[in-house]
Amino acid sequence: MRMYDIIDKKKRGGTLTKEEIEFFVQGYVDGSIPDYQASALMMAIWYEGMNKEETTNLTLAMASSGDMIDLSEIPGVKVDKHSTGGIGDKTTLIIGPILASLGAKVVKMSGRGLGATGGTIDKLDSIPGFSSERTDDEFIRQVMEIGLVDAAQSGNLVPADKKMYALRDVTATVDSIPLIASSIMSKKLASGADVIVLDVKCGTGAFMKDYESAKLLADTMTDIGRMSGRKVYAFITDMNEPLGRTVGNSLEVLEAVEVLRGNGEERLTELCMELSKCLLIMSDVMGCGDYRNEGLRDKAEKMIQEAIVSGAALTKFREFVKAQGGDDSFVDDPLKLKQPLYSFDVRARESGYLASCDASEVGNVSCILGAGRITKEDKIDSSAGIRIYKKIGDHVEAGERIATLYTDKEDILDEAAKRFLDAYQLSQNNIINRPVIYNL
Ligand code: URA
C-alpha cells in the first residue's frame, strides 16, 4: 500500500477502506509517513469529507494508536462530558462536583486551550498547588474515593490525535466535521467512560458557526459513540457570546464556585443544569434512564438543586481540588489566587441594545491580555481575562461600563479595549434572545 495512492483516492472523492485508514494512522504515528503527506490527506478530507463508516474507522484507528485506559476496576457506570470548545465555557468545573456529590462517577480528561478557546486544565492550573497530572493508578483511585477526577491527557493516549491536531492547526484543516468528530471521539473512547454527554457549541465563538453543521457534527459523534458501545447524548448549545460573565482562567474558576453556591448567571446555570440532568439520568444513580423521560428530568432537577442548596456540590468541589493537591482556601478568599497588575473598565461608545457579539474575537482579546496561548509554548497568566457585565439583549447607556479587562501588560490595554468594543454590535431595537440549548 502507498500513501500516495490513498491521498490520490481521497482527492478524487473516493471512499477509503479500513485498511487504508489504518495504514495511514499507524504510519503517521510511527513516523514512516511524513507531515507533508499527512497534511495532503487532511486537506483532501477537508474538501471531500468522509462517510460514516470511514469516520468511524478513522476514530477507531486513532483511539487504538496508543494506550487505552482500562476503568473496569471501578464498579458501576462511568460518565464523561465533552464540549467542542468555546469562550468562557467553565461547565466542566460545575457539573463534575454536582454529579459526584450525587454519587455518579465522573472520569474526565481535559485539554488546554489553544487560540481563542479556553481549556479546563488551564483553568484548574490557576488554583495554587493543583496538579492535572495523574498516573493511571491515581486516576482510578481518585474516582473510587471521591467520584471525580479531571486530568490532562496522559502521555501516550491517542498519539495519533496529538500529531494530527498539531498538523491541522497549522494547515487550516481544523474545521472539518470528520476530523473534529474523530479527534474528539478517539479521545473519549480511549479514556474509557461508558456514558458520554457532548456539548456541541454553535455560533460565532465555535468551530461550527451554524445549526446545520453543529447538528451534523453532533450526529456524527453520537453515531461513532453508539457504534462503539457507549451511551451518548449530544446537546447543541449557543456560543454566540461568551458563556457566563467571565473569560480567563482564575476568573472562570471563581465564577464556577458562584454557580455551585447557587448564584450563577442565568444562561450558564441553565446549561449546567441540563447537562447535569442528562448525565445523572443516564448514570447508574438513576438506573441508566432515558433523558427524554419527563418524570426522570423533574426528579434529577430536584436532586441537583438539593446538591447546590445543601452545599454538597461545593463541598465536593473542595474535596476534588484537595485530592489533586490544590489549596481550596481560595473558595473563601479569592485573593489567594494570583491578582492581575492592571484592570481597565471598557465603556459603551453609544447607547443601545447589545445585539450581537463575535465571541471568537472576545476570546482573542482574552488571549492578548495573557489568558490564552497564541503558540503552544506561550505562558498563561492565570489572572488575566475579562469580567462581562452586559449580555446580548441588555440595554447600555453611552459611557456605561460593559466589561473590565485584567492583565499584567499595561501596554496592550488600549488595543484590547478597542477590539473588545468592536466585537459587539449595538442596535436601537430590543433583541429577542436566543435559547441556550437549541435542541431541547
Ligand atoms: N477539540 C478536539 O479535541 N479536536 C478537534 O478537532 C476540535 C476540538
Coordinates of C-alpha atoms and ligand atoms in Angstrom, one line a residue:
M1 CA 0.0 0.0 0.0
R2 CA 1.3 3.5 -0.8
M3 CA 0.3 6.7 1.0
Y4 CA 0.4 8.5 -2.4
D5 CA -2.5 6.3 -3.7
I6 CA -4.5 6.9 -0.5
I7 CA -4.2 10.7 -0.9
D8 CA -5.0 10.5 -4.6
K9 CA -8.1 8.3 -3.9
K10 CA -9.5 10.8 -1.4
K11 CA -8.6 13.8 -3.6
R12 CA -10.9 12.3 -6.3
G13 CA -13.7 11.8 -3.8
G14 CA -13.1 8.0 -3.2
T15 CA -14.1 6.1 -0.1
L16 CA -11.1 4.9 2.0
T17 CA -11.1 1.3 3.2
K18 CA -10.5 0.4 6.9
E19 CA -7.1 -1.0 5.8
E20 CA -6.1 2.2 4.1
I21 CA -7.1 4.3 7.1
E22 CA -5.2 2.1 9.5
F23 CA -2.2 2.2 7.2
F24 CA -2.2 6.0 7.3
V25 CA -2.8 6.3 11.1
Q26 CA -0.1 3.7 12.0
G27 CA 2.4 5.1 9.5
Y28 CA 1.9 8.7 10.7
V29 CA 2.3 7.8 14.3
D30 CA 5.4 5.6 13.7
G31 CA 7.0 8.3 11.5
S32 CA 7.1 6.4 8.3
I33 CA 4.5 8.8 6.8
P34 CA 5.8 12.3 6.8
D35 CA 3.9 15.5 7.7
Y36 CA 3.6 16.7 4.1
Q37 CA 1.7 13.5 3.0
A38 CA -0.5 13.6 6.2
S39 CA -1.3 17.3 5.5
A40 CA -2.2 16.5 1.9
L41 CA -4.6 13.8 3.1
M42 CA -6.1 16.1 5.8
M43 CA -6.8 18.7 3.1
A44 CA -8.3 16.1 0.8
I45 CA -10.6 15.0 3.7
W46 CA -11.4 18.7 4.3
Y47 CA -12.7 19.0 0.7
E48 CA -14.2 15.6 0.1
G49 CA -15.4 14.7 3.5
M50 CA -15.8 11.1 4.8
N51 CA -18.8 8.9 5.1
K52 CA -20.0 7.4 8.4
E53 CA -18.0 4.2 8.0
E54 CA -14.8 6.0 7.1
T55 CA -15.2 8.4 10.1
T56 CA -15.8 5.5 12.5
N57 CA -12.8 3.6 11.1
L58 CA -10.6 6.7 11.4
T59 CA -11.8 7.2 15.0
L60 CA -11.1 3.6 16.0
A61 CA -7.7 3.6 14.4
M62 CA -6.8 6.8 16.2
A63 CA -8.2 5.6 19.6
S64 CA -6.1 2.4 19.5
S65 CA -2.9 4.3 18.3
G66 CA -1.7 4.4 22.0
D67 CA -2.8 3.4 25.5
M68 CA -6.5 2.8 26.2
I69 CA -7.4 3.4 29.8
D70 CA -9.0 0.4 31.5
L71 CA -11.5 1.6 34.0
S72 CA -13.1 -1.8 34.7
E73 CA -11.7 -1.8 38.2
I74 CA -14.1 1.0 39.0
P75 CA -17.5 -0.6 39.7
G76 CA -20.6 0.9 38.0
V77 CA -21.2 3.4 35.2
K78 CA -18.5 6.0 34.5
V79 CA -19.7 9.3 33.0
D80 CA -17.9 12.0 31.0
K81 CA -18.9 15.2 29.3
H82 CA -17.1 17.0 26.5
S83 CA -17.5 20.4 24.9
T84 CA -16.4 21.0 21.4
G85 CA -14.8 24.3 22.6
G86 CA -16.0 27.8 23.3
I87 CA -15.4 31.1 25.1
G88 CA -15.9 31.3 28.8
D89 CA -17.0 27.6 29.0
K90 CA -16.5 26.6 32.6
T91 CA -19.3 24.0 32.7
T92 CA -16.9 21.0 33.5
L93 CA -15.9 22.7 36.8
I94 CA -19.5 22.9 37.8
I95 CA -21.0 19.7 36.5
G96 CA -18.3 17.3 37.8
P97 CA -18.8 18.2 41.5
I98 CA -22.6 18.3 41.2
L99 CA -22.7 14.8 39.8
A100 CA -20.0 13.3 42.1
S101 CA -21.8 14.8 45.1
L102 CA -24.9 12.8 44.0
G103 CA -23.0 9.5 43.7
A104 CA -22.1 9.5 40.0
K105 CA -18.5 8.5 38.9
V106 CA -17.1 11.3 36.8
V107 CA -14.0 10.4 34.7
K108 CA -12.7 13.4 32.9
M109 CA -9.7 14.1 30.8
S110 CA -9.5 17.7 29.7
G111 CA -7.4 19.7 27.4
R112 CA -5.5 23.0 27.4
G113 CA -6.8 26.0 25.5
L114 CA -5.2 27.0 22.2
G115 CA -6.1 30.2 20.4
A116 CA -9.4 31.8 21.3
T117 CA -11.0 28.8 23.1
G118 CA -10.1 28.1 26.7
G119 CA -9.3 24.7 28.2
T120 CA -10.3 23.3 31.5
I121 CA -6.8 22.2 32.5
D122 CA -5.6 25.8 32.2
K123 CA -8.4 27.0 34.4
L124 CA -7.7 24.4 37.1
D125 CA -4.0 25.2 36.9
S126 CA -4.8 28.7 38.3
I127 CA -5.6 27.1 41.7
P128 CA -2.4 27.1 43.8
G129 CA -0.9 23.6 44.1
F130 CA -3.4 21.9 41.7
S131 CA -1.9 19.1 39.6
S132 CA -3.6 17.8 36.5
E133 CA -1.0 15.0 36.1
R134 CA -2.4 11.7 37.3
T135 CA -0.9 8.3 36.8
D136 CA -3.5 5.6 35.8
D137 CA -3.5 4.3 39.3
E138 CA -4.1 7.7 40.8
F139 CA -6.8 8.4 38.3
I140 CA -8.7 5.2 39.2
R141 CA -8.1 5.6 42.9
Q142 CA -9.4 9.1 43.0
V143 CA -12.7 8.1 41.2
M144 CA -13.2 5.3 43.7
E145 CA -12.5 7.6 46.6
I146 CA -14.3 10.8 45.7
G147 CA -16.2 10.1 42.5
L148 CA -14.4 12.7 40.4
V149 CA -11.1 13.2 38.6
D150 CA -10.1 15.7 35.9
A151 CA -6.6 15.1 34.4
A152 CA -4.7 16.3 31.5
Q153 CA -4.5 13.7 28.6
S154 CA -1.6 11.4 29.6
G155 CA 1.5 10.9 27.5
N156 CA 0.6 8.1 25.2
L157 CA -3.2 8.5 25.0
V158 CA -4.2 8.8 21.3
P159 CA -0.8 9.9 20.0
A160 CA -2.4 10.0 16.5
D161 CA -4.6 12.9 17.6
K162 CA -1.7 14.8 19.2
K163 CA 0.2 14.7 15.9
M164 CA -2.8 15.2 13.6
Y165 CA -4.3 18.0 15.7
A166 CA -1.0 19.9 15.7
L167 CA -0.8 19.5 11.9
R168 CA -4.4 20.5 11.3
D169 CA -3.8 23.6 13.5
V170 CA -1.1 24.9 11.1
T171 CA -2.7 23.7 7.8
A172 CA -6.1 25.3 8.1
T173 CA -7.8 21.9 8.4
V174 CA -9.3 22.0 11.9
D175 CA -12.8 22.9 10.8
S176 CA -13.7 19.6 9.1
I177 CA -16.6 17.5 10.6
P178 CA -15.0 14.0 10.2
L179 CA -11.7 15.3 11.5
I180 CA -13.2 17.0 14.6
A181 CA -15.5 14.1 15.3
S182 CA -12.7 11.5 15.1
S183 CA -10.4 13.7 17.1
I184 CA -12.9 14.1 20.0
M185 CA -14.4 10.7 19.9
S186 CA -11.0 8.8 19.7
K187 CA -10.0 10.5 23.0
K188 CA -13.4 9.7 24.5
L189 CA -13.1 6.0 23.5
A190 CA -9.6 5.7 24.8
S191 CA -10.4 7.3 28.1
G192 CA -13.0 4.7 28.9
A193 CA -16.3 6.3 30.0
D194 CA -19.5 4.3 29.5
V195 CA -21.7 7.4 29.2
I196 CA -20.7 10.5 27.2
V197 CA -22.6 13.7 27.0
L198 CA -21.5 16.0 24.3
D199 CA -21.9 19.8 24.3
V200 CA -21.6 20.8 20.6
K201 CA -21.1 24.6 20.5
C202 CA -22.6 26.6 17.7
G203 CA -22.1 30.2 16.8
T204 CA -19.5 32.9 16.4
G205 CA -17.3 31.5 19.1
A206 CA -17.4 27.9 18.0
F207 CA -15.9 25.8 15.2
M208 CA -19.4 25.2 13.9
K209 CA -21.0 28.6 13.0
D210 CA -24.5 27.4 12.0
Y211 CA -27.0 24.9 13.4
E212 CA -26.9 22.6 10.4
S213 CA -23.1 21.9 10.7
A214 CA -23.3 21.6 14.5
K215 CA -26.1 19.1 14.1
L216 CA -24.1 17.1 11.6
L217 CA -21.1 17.1 13.9
A218 CA -23.3 16.1 16.9
D219 CA -24.9 13.2 14.9
T220 CA -21.6 12.0 13.6
M221 CA -20.1 11.9 17.1
T222 CA -23.2 10.2 18.5
D223 CA -23.2 7.5 15.8
I224 CA -19.5 6.8 16.4
G225 CA -20.0 6.5 20.2
R226 CA -23.0 4.2 19.8
M227 CA -21.3 2.0 17.3
S228 CA -18.5 1.6 19.8
G229 CA -20.9 0.5 22.5
R230 CA -21.1 3.8 24.5
K231 CA -24.2 5.6 25.6
V232 CA -24.0 9.1 24.0
Y233 CA -26.3 12.2 24.1
A234 CA -25.4 15.4 22.3
F235 CA -26.7 18.9 23.0
I236 CA -26.3 21.7 20.6
T237 CA -25.7 24.9 22.5
D238 CA -25.3 28.6 21.9
M239 CA -21.8 30.1 21.5
N240 CA -22.8 33.5 20.1
E241 CA -21.4 35.3 23.1
P242 CA -19.1 34.1 26.0
L243 CA -20.8 31.7 28.4
G244 CA -21.5 33.3 31.8
R245 CA -19.8 36.5 32.9
T246 CA -16.1 35.8 32.8
V247 CA -13.4 34.7 30.3
G248 CA -10.0 33.9 31.7
N249 CA -8.7 31.2 34.0
S250 CA -8.9 32.2 37.6
L251 CA -12.0 34.4 36.9
E252 CA -13.8 31.3 35.5
V253 CA -12.8 29.1 38.4
L254 CA -14.3 31.8 40.7
E255 CA -17.4 32.0 38.6
A256 CA -17.8 28.2 38.7
V257 CA -17.7 28.5 42.6
E258 CA -20.5 31.1 42.4
V259 CA -22.7 28.7 40.4
L260 CA -22.0 25.9 42.9
R261 CA -23.2 28.4 45.6
G262 CA -26.4 28.9 43.7
N263 CA -25.5 32.4 42.5
G264 CA -24.7 31.7 38.9
E265 CA -25.5 33.7 35.8
E266 CA -28.8 32.5 34.3
R267 CA -27.8 31.1 30.9
L268 CA -24.7 29.4 32.4
T269 CA -26.7 27.9 35.2
E270 CA -29.4 26.7 32.8
L271 CA -26.8 24.9 30.6
C272 CA -25.1 23.3 33.6
M273 CA -28.5 22.2 35.0
E274 CA -29.5 20.5 31.7
L275 CA -26.1 18.8 31.1
S276 CA -26.1 17.6 34.7
K277 CA -29.6 16.2 34.5
C278 CA -28.7 14.3 31.3
L279 CA -25.6 12.7 32.8
L280 CA -27.3 11.9 36.1
I281 CA -30.3 10.2 34.4
M282 CA -28.0 8.2 32.1
S283 CA -25.8 7.2 35.1
D284 CA -26.5 4.3 37.4
V285 CA -27.5 6.8 40.1
M286 CA -30.8 7.0 38.3
G287 CA -30.8 3.5 36.8
C288 CA -29.3 4.4 33.4
G289 CA -32.5 6.0 32.3
D290 CA -33.7 7.9 29.3
Y291 CA -33.0 11.7 29.4
R292 CA -36.2 12.3 27.4
N293 CA -38.4 10.9 30.2
E294 CA -40.0 13.9 31.9
G295 CA -40.5 12.3 35.2
L296 CA -36.8 11.5 35.5
R297 CA -35.9 15.0 34.4
D298 CA -38.0 16.5 37.2
K299 CA -36.5 14.1 39.7
A300 CA -33.0 14.8 38.5
E301 CA -33.6 18.6 38.7
K302 CA -34.7 18.3 42.3
M303 CA -31.7 16.2 43.2
I304 CA -29.3 18.7 41.6
Q305 CA -31.0 21.7 43.2
E306 CA -30.7 20.0 46.6
A307 CA -27.0 19.3 45.9
I308 CA -26.4 23.0 45.4
V309 CA -28.7 24.3 48.2
S310 CA -27.3 21.9 50.8
G311 CA -23.7 22.9 49.9
A312 CA -22.9 19.2 48.9
A313 CA -21.8 20.2 45.4
L314 CA -19.4 22.9 46.7
T315 CA -18.0 20.6 49.3
K316 CA -17.3 18.0 46.6
F317 CA -15.6 20.7 44.5
R318 CA -13.3 21.4 47.5
E319 CA -12.6 17.7 48.0
F320 CA -11.7 17.4 44.3
V321 CA -9.3 20.4 44.5
K322 CA -7.6 18.9 47.6
A323 CA -7.4 15.4 46.1
Q324 CA -5.4 16.9 43.2
G325 CA -3.0 18.8 45.5
G326 CA -4.7 22.2 45.3
D327 CA -5.3 24.7 48.1
D328 CA -9.1 25.1 48.4
S329 CA -8.9 28.2 50.7
F330 CA -9.5 30.5 47.6
V331 CA -13.1 29.4 47.7
D332 CA -13.5 31.6 50.9
D333 CA -10.8 34.1 50.0
P334 CA -10.4 34.8 46.2
L335 CA -7.4 37.0 47.0
K336 CA -5.4 33.7 47.5
L337 CA -5.4 33.4 43.7
K338 CA -2.8 35.4 41.7
Q339 CA -4.0 39.0 41.2
P340 CA -3.5 41.0 38.0
L341 CA -1.4 44.2 38.0
Y342 CA -3.9 46.2 35.9
S343 CA -7.6 46.4 35.5
F344 CA -9.4 48.6 32.9
D345 CA -13.1 49.3 32.5
V346 CA -14.5 49.2 29.0
R347 CA -17.4 51.6 28.4
A348 CA -20.0 51.8 25.7
R349 CA -19.3 54.3 23.0
E350 CA -23.1 54.9 22.5
S351 CA -26.5 53.9 23.8
G352 CA -28.4 50.9 22.5
Y353 CA -29.1 47.2 22.9
L354 CA -26.3 44.7 22.7
A355 CA -27.4 42.9 19.5
S356 CA -24.6 40.5 18.6
C357 CA -21.1 39.5 19.5
D358 CA -18.1 38.0 17.7
A359 CA -17.4 35.6 20.6
S360 CA -14.1 34.4 19.0
E361 CA -12.9 37.9 19.0
V362 CA -13.7 38.2 22.7
G363 CA -11.6 35.0 23.1
N364 CA -8.8 36.7 21.1
V365 CA -8.9 39.7 23.4
S366 CA -8.6 37.4 26.4
C367 CA -5.6 35.8 24.8
I368 CA -3.8 39.1 24.2
L369 CA -4.5 40.0 27.8
G370 CA -2.5 36.9 28.7
A371 CA -5.2 34.3 29.4
G372 CA -4.6 32.1 26.4
R373 CA -1.8 30.9 24.1
I374 CA -1.2 32.0 20.6
T375 CA 1.5 29.3 20.2
K376 CA 1.8 26.1 22.3
E377 CA 4.9 27.5 24.0
D378 CA 3.2 30.7 25.4
K379 CA 2.9 31.0 29.1
I380 CA -0.5 31.7 30.6
D381 CA -1.2 34.5 33.1
S382 CA -3.9 32.8 35.3
S383 CA -5.2 36.2 36.5
A384 CA -5.7 37.7 33.0
G385 CA -9.1 37.9 31.5
I386 CA -12.4 39.7 31.2
R387 CA -15.4 40.3 33.5
I388 CA -18.5 41.0 31.5
Y389 CA -21.4 43.0 32.9
K390 CA -23.7 43.2 29.9
K391 CA -25.1 40.3 27.8
I392 CA -26.8 40.3 24.4
G393 CA -30.2 41.8 24.8
D394 CA -29.2 44.1 27.6
H395 CA -29.5 47.9 27.2
V396 CA -26.4 50.0 27.7
E397 CA -26.1 53.8 28.1
A398 CA -23.2 55.7 26.4
G399 CA -20.3 55.7 28.9
E400 CA -21.7 52.7 30.9
R401 CA -19.3 50.0 31.9
I402 CA -19.7 46.9 29.8
A403 CA -16.7 44.9 31.0
T404 CA -13.4 45.0 33.0
L405 CA -10.2 43.8 31.5
Y406 CA -7.5 42.3 33.7
T407 CA -3.8 41.9 32.7
D408 CA -0.2 42.3 33.7
K409 CA 0.5 44.0 30.4
E410 CA -0.4 47.7 30.6
D411 CA 0.8 48.5 27.0
I412 CA -1.9 46.3 25.3
L413 CA -4.9 47.6 27.3
D414 CA -6.0 50.3 24.7
E415 CA -5.9 47.8 21.8
A416 CA -7.7 45.1 23.9
A417 CA -10.4 47.6 24.9
K418 CA -10.9 48.7 21.3
R419 CA -11.1 45.2 20.0
F420 CA -13.5 44.2 22.7
L421 CA -15.9 47.0 21.9
D422 CA -15.6 46.3 18.1
A423 CA -16.6 42.7 18.8
Y424 CA -20.1 43.8 19.8
Q425 CA -22.8 45.4 17.6
L426 CA -25.4 47.7 19.1
S427 CA -29.0 48.1 17.9
Q428 CA -31.7 50.6 18.7
N429 CA -34.3 47.8 18.9
N430 CA -34.7 45.3 21.6
I431 CA -33.4 41.9 20.6
I432 CA -35.2 38.6 21.2
N433 CA -32.6 36.4 22.8
R434 CA -31.6 33.0 21.6
P435 CA -32.1 29.9 23.7
V436 CA -29.0 28.5 25.5
I437 CA -29.8 25.0 24.2
Y438 CA -31.0 24.7 20.6
N439 CA -32.1 21.0 20.6
L440 CA -34.1 20.6 23.8
Ligands
URA1 N1 -11.4 19.6 20.0 C1 -10.7 18.5 19.8 O1 -10.3 17.7 20.7 N2 -10.4 18.2 18.5 C2 -10.9 19.0 17.4 O2 -10.6 18.6 16.3 C3 -11.6 20.1 17.7 C4 -11.9 20.4 19.0

